[in-house]
Amino acid sequence: MLAAAPCFAAAIYFFSIHAPKDPTPDEKLKELGFAFIGFLLFAAGAAVLIFPLGRFLSSIFESLFWPTDTYLPPPLFKLAAWYVEQGRYAEALAEYEKILKHHRHNSDAYRGLLYVLHACMGDVQSAEKIYQKARKKVPEAQRDALAAYYQELKEGRASPPNISAEPQA
């Protein structure tokens, strides 16, 4: 965009060159040539500005009519918790995996998945794999709490995770 300013300045300069009061045909032709050069420089400056300006104006229009927020609503744990209460563990696993598909850093979803695998289904190997994956995915501030919960699961004293409706960062 800064390249447009010199083009416009040079175009103004070439437009301001005038022939004397009684110009000869050669001087008129020279003035016409300078005006043409000014027009070309003005067109070059406009061409440099048209794409960024168009992108800016279209982004304003798009943000008004087609907002592109990346906000995801908080995950819904109620169905997965209900499946666990009903003893429908395969469906609970599917629900927790749906949550993790969209909220891959959510430690509550990993906690629920670990509970279903380890405590409900007795699949210790799968639970260990999920725990190793979860340690890499969850935010660092929540890793200690997840490790403590997994340790409680291994010792057999963990309760189902109490999952709130609050979204996590």
XYZ file of N, CA and C in Angstrom:
507
model
N 0.818 -1.189 0.000
C 0.000 0.000 0.000
C 0.863 1.255 0.000
N 2.050 1.153 0.541
C 2.931 2.321 0.528
C 3.430 2.638 -0.871
N 3.412 1.652 -1.767
C 3.857 1.890 -3.135
C 2.870 2.771 -3.882
N 1.649 2.862 -3.429
C 0.648 3.678 -4.108
C 0.908 5.171 -3.905
N 1.443 5.560 -2.767
C 1.664 6.988 -2.486
C 2.627 7.631 -3.477
N 3.794 7.028 -3.760
C 4.656 7.646 -4.771
C 4.015 7.692 -6.159
N 3.229 6.684 -6.491
C 2.544 6.695 -7.793
C 1.576 7.871 -7.873
N 0.809 8.092 -6.818
C -0.129 9.212 -6.819
C 0.602 10.554 -6.835
N 1.691 10.649 -6.087
C 2.467 11.903 -6.061
C 3.051 12.206 -7.438
N 3.604 11.175 -8.086
C 4.161 11.387 -9.423
C 3.055 11.712 -10.418
N 1.887 11.100 -10.279
C 0.768 11.395 -11.177
C 0.338 12.844 -11.025
N 0.273 13.338 -9.807
C -0.101 14.745 -9.578
C 0.937 15.670 -10.194
N 2.192 15.299 -10.061
C 3.258 16.111 -10.663
C 3.085 16.177 -12.184
N 2.874 15.030 -12.830
C 2.746 15.024 -14.289
C 1.464 15.716 -14.747
N 0.406 15.674 -13.960
C -0.825 16.398 -14.304
C -0.640 17.910 -14.182
N 0.272 18.324 -13.332
C 0.448 19.761 -13.095
C 1.363 20.428 -14.122
N 1.985 19.677 -14.983
C 2.863 20.269 -16.016
C 1.964 20.830 -17.114
N 2.084 22.139 -17.343
C 1.259 22.810 -18.356
C 2.152 23.453 -19.413
N 1.575 23.561 -20.569
C 2.272 24.231 -21.679
C 2.134 25.744 -21.508
N 3.000 26.525 -22.155
C 2.868 27.987 -22.058
C 1.528 28.475 -22.651
N 1.281 29.799 -22.534
C -0.006 30.350 -22.958
C -0.314 30.089 -24.422
N 0.583 30.327 -25.271
C 0.377 30.072 -26.702
C 1.247 28.884 -27.098
N 0.764 27.644 -26.856
C 1.614 26.488 -27.114
C 1.687 26.165 -28.599
N 2.810 25.673 -28.962
C 2.989 25.173 -30.325
C 2.408 23.753 -30.352
N 2.204 23.196 -31.520
C 1.679 21.826 -31.567
C 2.583 20.821 -30.850
N 3.893 21.055 -30.908
C 4.808 20.153 -30.193
C 4.625 20.261 -28.676
N 4.430 21.475 -28.164
C 4.235 21.658 -26.725
C 2.899 21.057 -26.267
N 1.856 21.168 -27.148
C 0.572 20.554 -26.812
C 0.713 19.033 -26.744
N 1.467 18.489 -27.690
C 1.688 17.044 -27.701
C 2.491 16.609 -26.470
N 3.464 17.432 -26.083
C 4.256 17.146 -24.886
C 3.369 17.173 -23.640
N 2.481 18.158 -23.539
C 1.568 18.248 -22.394
C 0.631 17.038 -22.367
N 0.157 16.627 -23.536
C -0.698 15.453 -23.613
C 0.065 14.188 -23.186
N 1.331 14.085 -23.552
C 2.164 12.952 -23.143
C 2.360 12.918 -21.635
N 2.615 14.089 -21.042
C 2.761 14.146 -19.587
C 1.445 13.758 -18.884
N 0.313 14.201 -19.430
C -0.982 13.847 -18.851
C -1.213 12.335 -18.951
N -0.798 11.747 -20.086
C -0.950 10.296 -20.251
C -0.077 9.536 -19.254
N 1.159 10.019 -19.059
C 2.044 9.390 -18.066
C 1.421 9.530 -16.670
N 0.845 10.694 -16.362
C 0.169 10.899 -15.076
C -1.001 9.950 -14.914
N -1.755 9.753 -16.008
C -2.875 8.815 -15.944
C -2.384 7.387 -15.676
N -1.316 6.977 -16.337
C -0.770 5.634 -16.123
C -0.284 5.454 -14.685
N 0.379 6.476 -14.136
C 0.851 6.396 -12.752
C -0.324 6.351 -11.772
N -1.368 7.149 -12.062
C -2.548 7.126 -11.211
C -3.219 5.748 -11.265
N -3.304 5.157 -12.449
C -3.901 3.825 -12.598
C -3.067 2.777 -11.866
N -1.730 2.913 -11.908
C -0.873 1.961 -11.203
C -1.082 2.074 -9.688
N -1.178 3.286 -9.174
C -1.430 3.470 -7.744
C -2.787 2.921 -7.339
N -3.789 3.129 -8.195
C -5.124 2.602 -7.887
C -5.123 1.078 -7.926
N -4.378 0.496 -8.856
C -4.318 -0.968 -8.944
C -3.654 -1.559 -7.709
N -2.667 -0.856 -7.172
C -2.009 -1.336 -5.955
C -2.972 -1.278 -4.776
N -3.822 -0.270 -4.723
C -4.735 -0.104 -3.589
C -6.029 -0.900 -3.698
N -6.437 -1.268 -4.901
C -7.773 -1.837 -5.076
C -7.946 -3.167 -4.353
N -6.935 -4.046 -4.359
C -7.103 -5.358 -3.741
C -7.127 -5.296 -2.210
N -6.193 -4.604 -1.558
C -6.316 -4.521 -0.090
C -7.577 -3.772 0.354
N -7.941 -2.740 -0.379
C -9.141 -1.988 -0.032
C -10.391 -2.854 -0.226
N -10.439 -3.602 -1.312
C -11.561 -4.504 -1.549
C -11.643 -5.594 -0.498
N -10.480 -6.141 -0.090
C -10.449 -7.170 0.947
C -10.972 -6.604 2.277
N -10.556 -5.374 2.584
C -11.001 -4.737 3.821
C -12.511 -4.519 3.808
N -13.032 -3.969 2.713
C -14.467 -3.708 2.638
C -15.276 -5.001 2.631
N -14.772 -6.026 1.966
C -15.517 -7.293 1.963
C -15.475 -7.959 3.336
N -14.392 -7.785 4.085
C -14.348 -8.368 5.427
C -15.360 -7.690 6.348
N -15.559 -6.395 6.169
C -16.584 -5.702 6.956
C -17.958 -6.247 6.602
N -18.228 -6.401 5.321
C -19.516 -6.924 4.865
C -19.730 -8.350 5.372
N -18.711 -9.191 5.267
C -18.819 -10.572 5.727
C -19.055 -10.657 7.229
N -18.364 -9.812 7.993
C -18.528 -9.885 9.445
C -19.933 -9.463 9.870
N -20.598 -8.655 9.067
C -21.965 -8.259 9.399
C -22.968 -9.368 9.100
N -22.790 -10.036 7.967
C -23.802 -10.989 7.531
C -23.419 -12.450 7.740
N -22.124 -12.761 7.757
C -21.667 -14.136 7.970
C -20.541 -14.139 8.989
N -20.869 -13.985 10.265
C -19.801 -13.949 11.275
C -19.042 -15.272 11.317
N -17.749 -15.173 11.549
C -16.895 -16.364 11.541
C -16.280 -16.592 12.912
N -17.095 -16.481 13.947
C -16.569 -16.729 15.283
C -16.166 -18.187 15.405
N -15.067 -18.423 16.100
C -14.623 -19.794 16.312
C -15.073 -20.294 17.676
N -15.985 -19.585 18.305
C -16.465 -19.995 19.616
C -17.265 -21.280 19.489
N -16.940 -22.236 20.291
C -17.710 -23.471 20.370
C -18.509 -23.451 21.653
N -19.761 -23.882 21.591
C -20.526 -23.928 22.832
C -19.923 -24.948 23.782
N -20.157 -24.802 25.066
C -19.593 -25.766 26.010
C -20.143 -27.157 25.751
N -19.352 -28.171 26.031
C -19.806 -29.535 25.759
C -20.955 -29.938 26.675
N -21.774 -30.824 26.168
C -22.917 -31.315 26.935
C -22.578 -32.687 27.496
N -22.416 -32.756 28.808
C -22.038 -33.991 29.470
C -23.256 -34.764 30.001
N -24.432 -34.155 29.950
C -25.589 -34.765 30.591
C -25.965 -36.103 29.970
N -25.891 -36.201 28.645
C -26.263 -37.450 27.998
C -25.268 -38.561 28.347
N -23.977 -38.219 28.331
C -22.967 -39.226 28.682
C -23.145 -39.676 30.133
N -23.395 -38.751 31.042
C -23.597 -39.108 32.450
C -24.854 -39.968 32.618
N -25.898 -39.669 31.851
C -27.115 -40.460 31.921
C -26.867 -41.886 31.432
N -26.075 -42.009 30.339
C -25.732 -43.338 29.841
C -24.963 -44.141 30.898
N -24.062 -43.484 31.623
C -23.308 -44.173 32.678
C -24.265 -44.632 33.774
N -25.202 -43.774 34.163
C -26.178 -44.151 35.197
C -27.034 -45.334 34.759
N -27.336 -45.403 33.483
C -28.180 -46.477 32.958
C -27.395 -47.756 32.680
N -26.068 -47.684 32.786
C -25.241 -48.850 32.501
C -25.002 -49.068 31.018
N -25.230 -48.054 30.214
C -25.019 -48.126 28.761
C -23.650 -47.536 28.458
N -22.635 -48.322 28.757
C -21.262 -47.816 28.727
C -20.745 -47.562 27.316
N -21.109 -48.365 26.350
C -20.648 -48.150 24.971
C -21.177 -46.815 24.440
N -22.425 -46.506 24.761
C -22.986 -45.235 24.317
C -22.353 -44.063 25.067
N -22.023 -44.268 26.325
C -21.342 -43.222 27.093
C -19.967 -42.952 26.498
N -19.257 -44.026 26.131
C -17.949 -43.840 25.480
C -18.096 -43.048 24.191
N -19.127 -43.375 23.406
C -19.347 -42.658 22.148
C -19.618 -41.174 22.400
N -20.377 -40.870 23.442
C -20.670 -39.469 23.754
C -19.411 -38.720 24.195
N -18.608 -39.359 25.027
C -17.367 -38.705 25.452
C -16.431 -38.503 24.260
N -16.408 -39.438 23.344
C -15.562 -39.268 22.162
C -16.075 -38.156 21.256
N -17.409 -37.989 21.188
C -17.968 -36.860 20.434
C -17.536 -35.538 21.060
N -17.570 -35.502 22.386
C -17.142 -34.281 23.076
C -15.673 -34.002 22.772
N -14.844 -35.037 22.820
C -13.411 -34.845 22.578
C -13.110 -34.506 21.123
N -13.998 -34.867 20.224
C -13.797 -34.513 18.815
C -13.811 -32.995 18.645
N -14.682 -32.326 19.389
C -14.811 -30.870 19.265
C -14.076 -30.104 20.359
N -13.822 -30.745 21.491
C -13.145 -30.095 22.618
C -11.993 -30.994 23.049
N -10.983 -31.080 22.209
C -9.925 -32.081 22.425
C -9.036 -31.798 23.628
N -9.149 -30.646 24.244
C -8.330 -30.316 25.409
C -9.144 -30.351 26.708
N -10.350 -30.866 26.656
C -11.234 -30.836 27.808
C -10.898 -31.981 28.760
N -10.392 -31.644 29.921
C -9.976 -32.676 30.877
C -11.173 -33.414 31.478
N -12.335 -32.749 31.572
C -13.521 -33.417 32.102
C -13.963 -34.559 31.191
N -13.872 -34.348 29.904
C -14.250 -35.411 28.966
C -13.287 -36.591 29.081
N -11.998 -36.296 29.228
C -11.028 -37.384 29.424
C -11.294 -38.107 30.747
N -11.653 -37.352 31.768
C -11.948 -37.950 33.065
C -13.144 -38.900 32.966
N -14.181 -38.470 32.260
C -15.345 -39.324 32.071
C -15.016 -40.559 31.253
N -14.213 -40.379 30.222
C -13.801 -41.510 29.393
C -12.986 -42.512 30.197
N -12.076 -42.009 31.012
C -11.269 -42.893 31.858
C -12.148 -43.635 32.866
N -13.123 -42.951 33.429
C -14.002 -43.592 34.410
C -14.779 -44.741 33.768
N -15.337 -44.485 32.597
C -16.128 -45.529 31.935
C -15.247 -46.711 31.568
N -14.071 -46.429 30.997
C -13.194 -47.529 30.582
C -12.672 -48.330 31.770
N -12.171 -47.641 32.780
C -11.483 -48.320 33.878
C -12.461 -48.868 34.914
N -13.305 -48.009 35.448
C -14.155 -48.410 36.565
C -15.390 -49.188 36.118
N -15.979 -48.806 34.999
C -17.228 -49.444 34.586
C -16.991 -50.687 33.728
N -16.095 -50.570 32.756
C -15.892 -51.671 31.822
C -14.711 -52.567 32.196
N -13.828 -52.086 33.056
C -12.676 -52.876 33.465
C -11.599 -53.001 32.399
N -11.605 -52.132 31.408
C -10.615 -52.171 30.328
C -9.423 -51.300 30.716
N -8.507 -51.890 31.486
C -7.383 -51.149 32.047
C -6.397 -50.722 30.963
N -6.171 -51.564 29.971
C -5.202 -51.238 28.917
C -5.674 -50.038 28.091
N -6.928 -50.025 27.700
C -7.456 -48.883 26.934
C -7.451 -47.618 27.776
N -7.753 -47.768 29.054
C -7.746 -46.609 29.938
C -6.341 -46.033 30.046
N -5.331 -46.904 30.107
C -3.942 -46.429 30.175
C -3.560 -45.686 28.889
N -3.986 -46.191 27.743
C -3.707 -45.510 26.471
C -4.370 -44.132 26.424
N -5.613 -44.092 26.860
C -6.339 -42.808 26.869
C -5.684 -41.837 27.839
N -5.234 -42.347 28.978
C -4.575 -41.475 29.956
C -3.289 -40.882 29.380
N -2.502 -41.695 28.685
C -1.262 -41.192 28.084
C -1.570 -40.129 27.021
N -2.607 -40.351 26.260
C -3.026 -39.373 25.248
C -3.520 -38.088 25.917
N -4.290 -38.267 26.997
C -4.857 -37.107 27.691
C -3.777 -36.249 28.329
N -2.722 -36.872 28.829
C -1.629 -36.099 29.441
C -0.999 -35.138 28.453
N -0.993 -35.502 27.188
C -0.421 -34.627 26.154
C -1.401 -33.552 25.702
N -2.684 -33.851 25.779
C -3.687 -32.947 25.204
C -4.220 -31.897 26.167
N -4.415 -32.259 27.442
C -5.045 -31.309 28.361
C -4.076 -30.173 28.694
N -4.596 -29.023 29.066
C -3.729 -27.912 29.463
C -2.869 -28.290 30.664
N -1.709 -27.707 30.722
C -0.726 -28.054 31.750
C -1.255 -27.834 33.167
N -2.101 -26.841 33.341
C -2.636 -26.543 34.669
C -3.567 -27.649 35.179
N -4.109 -28.452 34.285
C -5.065 -29.476 34.687
C -4.459 -30.882 34.699
N -3.203 -31.006 34.347
C -2.570 -32.330 34.277
C -2.445 -32.993 35.645
N -2.130 -32.221 36.660
C -1.987 -32.803 38.002
C -3.318 -33.351 38.512
N -4.393 -32.604 38.280
C -5.712 -33.070 38.721
C -6.110 -34.333 37.968
N -5.781 -34.396 36.677
C -6.090 -35.592 35.899
C -5.272 -36.782 36.386
N -4.008 -36.547 36.710
C -3.152 -37.629 37.218
C -3.671 -38.134 38.566
N -4.112 -37.222 39.421
C -4.656 -37.631 40.723
C -5.937 -38.439 40.538
N -6.786 -38.023 39.608
C -8.017 -38.756 39.352
C -7.715 -40.153 38.799
N -6.737 -40.249 37.913
C -6.389 -41.559 37.358
C -5.800 -42.471 38.434
N -5.051 -41.882 39.335
C -4.499 -42.680 40.441
C -5.637 -43.206 41.326
N -6.632 -42.375 41.595
C -7.795 -42.823 42.362
C -8.529 -43.948 41.625
N -8.609 -43.829 40.304
C -9.248 -44.889 39.522
C -8.495 -46.207 39.672
N -7.186 -46.146 39.608
C -6.383 -47.367 39.720
C -6.503 -47.986 41.109
N -6.689 -47.140 42.125
C -6.825 -47.649 43.486
C -8.262 -48.065 43.797
N -9.193 -47.805 42.882
C -10.574 -48.229 43.060
C -11.399 -47.341 43.952
N -10.976 -46.132 44.209
C -11.734 -45.258 45.088
C -12.251 -43.998 44.386
N -12.266 -44.015 43.056
C -12.744 -42.849 42.299
C -14.251 -42.920 42.112
N -14.869 -41.774 42.191
C -16.305 -41.685 41.925
C -16.480 -41.134 40.507
N -17.673 -41.247 39.964
C -17.887 -40.665 38.630
C -17.548 -39.175 38.658
N -16.960 -38.686 37.596
C -16.581 -37.260 37.597
C -17.791 -36.364 37.700
N -17.668 -35.355 38.556
C -18.727 -34.363 38.713
C -18.446 -33.276 37.695
N -19.117 -33.342 36.580
C -18.806 -32.454 35.456
C -19.796 -31.299 35.454
N -19.249 -30.100 35.484
C -20.093 -28.908 35.468
C -20.362 -28.492 34.033
N -21.244 -27.550 33.861
C -21.576 -27.048 32.537
C -20.687 -25.876 32.142
N -19.705 -25.554 32.969
C -18.827 -24.427 32.671
C -17.847 -24.800 31.563
N -17.651 -23.925 30.554
C -16.698 -24.223 29.492
C -15.268 -24.101 30.001
N -14.383 -24.887 29.439
C -12.970 -24.815 29.803
C -12.200 -24.118 28.724
N -11.094 -23.504 29.089
C -10.279 -22.801 28.107
C -9.468 -23.770 27.295
